[in-house]
Tab-separated table of N, CA and C in Angstrom:
chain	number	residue	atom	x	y	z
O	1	UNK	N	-56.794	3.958	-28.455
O	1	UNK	CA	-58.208	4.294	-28.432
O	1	UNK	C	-58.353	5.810	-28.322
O	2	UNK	N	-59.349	6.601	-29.211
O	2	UNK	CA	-59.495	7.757	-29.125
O	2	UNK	C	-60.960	7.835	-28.851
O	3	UNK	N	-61.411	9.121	-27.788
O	3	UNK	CA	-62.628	9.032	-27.341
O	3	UNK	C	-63.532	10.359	-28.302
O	4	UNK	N	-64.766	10.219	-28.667
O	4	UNK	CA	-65.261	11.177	-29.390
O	4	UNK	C	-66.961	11.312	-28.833
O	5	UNK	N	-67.122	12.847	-29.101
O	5	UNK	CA	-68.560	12.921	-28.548
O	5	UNK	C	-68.831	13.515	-29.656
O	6	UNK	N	-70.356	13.347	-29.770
O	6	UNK	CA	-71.403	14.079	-31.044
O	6	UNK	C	-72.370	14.393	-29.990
O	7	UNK	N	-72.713	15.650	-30.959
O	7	UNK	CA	-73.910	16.556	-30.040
O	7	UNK	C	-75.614	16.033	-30.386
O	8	UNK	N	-75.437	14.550	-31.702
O	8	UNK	CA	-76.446	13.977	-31.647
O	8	UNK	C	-76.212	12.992	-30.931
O	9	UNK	N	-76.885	11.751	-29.938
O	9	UNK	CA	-76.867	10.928	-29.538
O	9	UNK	C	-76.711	9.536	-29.736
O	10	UNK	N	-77.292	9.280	-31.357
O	10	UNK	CA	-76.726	8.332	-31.707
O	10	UNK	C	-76.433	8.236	-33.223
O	11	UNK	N	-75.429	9.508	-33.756
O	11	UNK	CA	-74.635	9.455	-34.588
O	11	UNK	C	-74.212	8.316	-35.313
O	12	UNK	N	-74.722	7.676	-37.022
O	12	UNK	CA	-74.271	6.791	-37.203
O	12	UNK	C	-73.016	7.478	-38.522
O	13	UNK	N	-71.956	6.340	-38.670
O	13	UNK	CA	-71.486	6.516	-40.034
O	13	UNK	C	-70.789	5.252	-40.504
O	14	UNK	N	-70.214	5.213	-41.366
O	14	UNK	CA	-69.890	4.242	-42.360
O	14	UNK	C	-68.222	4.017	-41.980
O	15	UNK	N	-67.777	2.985	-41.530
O	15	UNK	CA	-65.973	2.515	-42.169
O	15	UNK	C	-66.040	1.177	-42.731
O	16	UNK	N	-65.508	1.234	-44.089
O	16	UNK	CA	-65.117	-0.159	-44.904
O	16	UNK	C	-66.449	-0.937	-45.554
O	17	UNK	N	-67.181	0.105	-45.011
O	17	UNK	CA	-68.721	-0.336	-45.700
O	17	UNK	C	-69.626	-0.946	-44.504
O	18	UNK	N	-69.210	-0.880	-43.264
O	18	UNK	CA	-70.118	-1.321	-42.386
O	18	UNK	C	-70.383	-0.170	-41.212
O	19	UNK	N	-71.517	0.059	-40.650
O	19	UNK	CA	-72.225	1.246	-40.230
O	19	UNK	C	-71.519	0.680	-38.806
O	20	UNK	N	-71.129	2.286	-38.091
O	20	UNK	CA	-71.050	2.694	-36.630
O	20	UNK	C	-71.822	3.621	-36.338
O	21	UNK	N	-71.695	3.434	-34.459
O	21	UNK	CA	-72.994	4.490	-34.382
O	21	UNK	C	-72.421	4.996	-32.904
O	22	UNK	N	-72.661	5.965	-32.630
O	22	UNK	CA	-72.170	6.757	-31.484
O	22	UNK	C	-73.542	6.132	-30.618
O	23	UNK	N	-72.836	5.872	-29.251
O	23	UNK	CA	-74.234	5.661	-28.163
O	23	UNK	C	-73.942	6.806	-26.882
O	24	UNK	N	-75.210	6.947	-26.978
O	24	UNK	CA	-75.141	8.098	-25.728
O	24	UNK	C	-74.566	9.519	-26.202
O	25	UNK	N	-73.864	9.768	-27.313
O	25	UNK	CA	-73.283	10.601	-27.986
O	25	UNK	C	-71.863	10.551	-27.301
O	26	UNK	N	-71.114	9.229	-27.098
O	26	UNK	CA	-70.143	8.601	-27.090
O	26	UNK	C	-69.610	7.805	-28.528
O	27	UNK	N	-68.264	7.486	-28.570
O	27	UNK	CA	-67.931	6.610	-29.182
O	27	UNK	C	-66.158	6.433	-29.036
O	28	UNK	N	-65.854	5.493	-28.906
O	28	UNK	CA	-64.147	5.101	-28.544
O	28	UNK	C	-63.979	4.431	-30.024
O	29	UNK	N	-62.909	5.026	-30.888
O	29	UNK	CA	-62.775	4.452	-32.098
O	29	UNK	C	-61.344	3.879	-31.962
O	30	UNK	N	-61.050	2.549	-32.275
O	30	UNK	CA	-60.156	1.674	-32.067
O	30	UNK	C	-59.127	1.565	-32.883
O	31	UNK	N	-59.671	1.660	-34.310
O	31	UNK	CA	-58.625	1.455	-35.194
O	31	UNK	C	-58.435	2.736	-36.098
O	32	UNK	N	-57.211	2.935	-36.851
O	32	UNK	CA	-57.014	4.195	-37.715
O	32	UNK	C	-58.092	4.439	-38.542
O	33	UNK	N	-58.905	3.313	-39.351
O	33	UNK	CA	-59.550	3.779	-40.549
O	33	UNK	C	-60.941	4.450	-39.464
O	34	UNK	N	-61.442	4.052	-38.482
O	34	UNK	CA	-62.445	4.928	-37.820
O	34	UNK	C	-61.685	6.031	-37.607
O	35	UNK	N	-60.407	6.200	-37.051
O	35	UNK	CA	-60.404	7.591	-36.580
O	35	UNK	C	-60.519	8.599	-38.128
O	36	UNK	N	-60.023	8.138	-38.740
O	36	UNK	CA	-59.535	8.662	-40.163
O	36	UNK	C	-61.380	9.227	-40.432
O	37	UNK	N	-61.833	8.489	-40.149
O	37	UNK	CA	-63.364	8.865	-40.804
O	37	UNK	C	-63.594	10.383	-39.891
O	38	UNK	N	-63.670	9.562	-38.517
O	38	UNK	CA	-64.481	10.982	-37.575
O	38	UNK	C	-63.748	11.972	-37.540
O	39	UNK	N	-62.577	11.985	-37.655
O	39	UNK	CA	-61.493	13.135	-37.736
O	39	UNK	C	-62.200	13.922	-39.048
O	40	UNK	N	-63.080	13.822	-40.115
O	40	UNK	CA	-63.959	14.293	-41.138
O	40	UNK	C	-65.149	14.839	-41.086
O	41	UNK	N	-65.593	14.366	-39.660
O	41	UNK	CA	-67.176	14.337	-39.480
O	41	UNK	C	-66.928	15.693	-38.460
O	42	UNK	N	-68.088	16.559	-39.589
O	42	UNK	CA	-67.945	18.042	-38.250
O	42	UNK	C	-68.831	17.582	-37.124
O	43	UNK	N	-69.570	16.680	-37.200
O	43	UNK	CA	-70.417	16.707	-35.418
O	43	UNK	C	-69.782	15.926	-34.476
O	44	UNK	N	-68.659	14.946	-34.752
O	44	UNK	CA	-67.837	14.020	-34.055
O	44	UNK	C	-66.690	15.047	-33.186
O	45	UNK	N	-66.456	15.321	-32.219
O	45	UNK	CA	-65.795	15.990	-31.566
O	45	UNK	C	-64.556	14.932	-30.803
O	46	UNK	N	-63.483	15.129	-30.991
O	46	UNK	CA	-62.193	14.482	-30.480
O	46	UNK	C	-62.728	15.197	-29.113
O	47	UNK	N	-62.397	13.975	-27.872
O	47	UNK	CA	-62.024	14.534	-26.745
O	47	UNK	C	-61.204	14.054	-25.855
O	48	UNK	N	-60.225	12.800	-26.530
O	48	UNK	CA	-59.299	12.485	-25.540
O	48	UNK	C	-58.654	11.701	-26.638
O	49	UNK	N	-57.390	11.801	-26.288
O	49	UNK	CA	-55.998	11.463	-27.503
O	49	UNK	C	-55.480	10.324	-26.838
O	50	UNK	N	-55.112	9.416	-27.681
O	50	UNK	CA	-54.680	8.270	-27.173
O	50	UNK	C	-53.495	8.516	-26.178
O	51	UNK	N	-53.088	7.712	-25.141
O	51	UNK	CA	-52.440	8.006	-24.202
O	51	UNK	C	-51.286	7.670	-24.583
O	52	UNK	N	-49.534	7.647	-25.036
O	52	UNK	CA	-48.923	7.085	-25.045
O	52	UNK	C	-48.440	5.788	-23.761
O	53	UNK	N	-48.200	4.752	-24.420
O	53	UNK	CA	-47.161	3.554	-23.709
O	53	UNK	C	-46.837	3.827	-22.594
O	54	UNK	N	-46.879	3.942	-21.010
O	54	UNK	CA	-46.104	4.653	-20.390
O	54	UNK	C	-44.656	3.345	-20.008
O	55	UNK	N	-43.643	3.550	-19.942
O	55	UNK	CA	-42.677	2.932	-19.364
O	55	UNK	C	-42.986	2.112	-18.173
O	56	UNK	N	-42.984	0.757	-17.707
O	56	UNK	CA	-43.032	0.081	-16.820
O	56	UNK	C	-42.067	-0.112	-15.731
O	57	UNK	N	-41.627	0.346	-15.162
O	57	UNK	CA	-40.451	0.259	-14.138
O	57	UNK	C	-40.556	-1.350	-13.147
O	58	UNK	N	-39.078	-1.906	-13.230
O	58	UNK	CA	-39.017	-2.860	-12.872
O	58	UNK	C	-39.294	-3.197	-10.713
O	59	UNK	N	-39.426	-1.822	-10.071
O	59	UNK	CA	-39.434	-1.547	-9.131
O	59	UNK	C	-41.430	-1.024	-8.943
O	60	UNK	N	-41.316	-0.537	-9.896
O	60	UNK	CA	-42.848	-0.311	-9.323
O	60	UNK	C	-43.901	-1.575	-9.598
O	61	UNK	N	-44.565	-1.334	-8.596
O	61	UNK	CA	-45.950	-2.728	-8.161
O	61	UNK	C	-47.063	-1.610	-7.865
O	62	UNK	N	-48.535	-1.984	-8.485
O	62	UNK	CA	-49.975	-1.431	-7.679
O	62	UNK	C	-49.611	-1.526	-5.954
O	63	UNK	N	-50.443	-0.091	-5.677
O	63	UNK	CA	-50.388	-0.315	-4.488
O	63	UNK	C	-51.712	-1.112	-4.201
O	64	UNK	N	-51.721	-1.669	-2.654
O	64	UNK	CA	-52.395	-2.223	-2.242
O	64	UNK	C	-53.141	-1.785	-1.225
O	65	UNK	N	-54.538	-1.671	-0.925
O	65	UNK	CA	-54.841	-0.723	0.122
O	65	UNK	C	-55.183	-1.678	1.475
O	66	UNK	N	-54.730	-0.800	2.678
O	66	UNK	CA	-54.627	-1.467	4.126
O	66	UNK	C	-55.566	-2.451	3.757
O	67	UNK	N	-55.485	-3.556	4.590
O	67	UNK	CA	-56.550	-4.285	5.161
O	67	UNK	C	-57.481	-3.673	6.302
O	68	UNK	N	-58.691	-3.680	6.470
O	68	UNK	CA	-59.748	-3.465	7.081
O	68	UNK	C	-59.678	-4.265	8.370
O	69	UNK	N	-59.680	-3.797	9.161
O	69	UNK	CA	-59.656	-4.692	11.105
O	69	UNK	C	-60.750	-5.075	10.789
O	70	UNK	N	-60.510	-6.553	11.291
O	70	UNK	CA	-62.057	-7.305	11.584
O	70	UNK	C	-62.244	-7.123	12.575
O	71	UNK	N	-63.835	-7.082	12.559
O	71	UNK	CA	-64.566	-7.329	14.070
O	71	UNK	C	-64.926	-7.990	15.171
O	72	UNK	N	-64.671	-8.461	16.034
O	72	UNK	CA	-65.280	-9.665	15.978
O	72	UNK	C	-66.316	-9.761	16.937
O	73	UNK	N	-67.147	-10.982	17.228
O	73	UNK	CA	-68.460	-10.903	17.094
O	73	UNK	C	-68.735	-11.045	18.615
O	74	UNK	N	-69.484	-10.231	19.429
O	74	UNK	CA	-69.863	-10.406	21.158
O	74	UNK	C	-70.666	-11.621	20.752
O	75	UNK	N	-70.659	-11.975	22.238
O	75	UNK	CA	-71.480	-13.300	22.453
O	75	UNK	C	-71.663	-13.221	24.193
């Protein structure tokens, strides 16, 4: 996924014959033939490059954050 901004808001254009449209003057283009287009379009601005794959290590896990102390309730 590559992320692109236009300085109009809702930028439309054409891939394969069916219309896209920038929202918010956003747009995440998914497949090559979109990027191939906006990579053309002078108001479409690249602003973030797809990230490569990163390697998964068989040792690393999400961390998990503490548990929260419960309270418990006067009476």
């Amino acid at each position: 996924m590559t992320k692109y901004t236009s300085r109009y808001t809702e930028l439309a254009f054409y891939v394969g014959g069916q219309e896209r449209k920038f929202s918010g003057g956003q747009y995440v283009a998914t497949s090559a033939d979109e990027i191939a287009v906006l990579d053309r379009l002078e108001d479409a601005i690249k602003t973030e490059e797809p990230q490569a794959v990163a390697e998964v290590k068989e040792d690393a896990s999400p961390q998990k954050p503490a548990p929260k102390p419960r309270k418990t309730s006067a009476k």
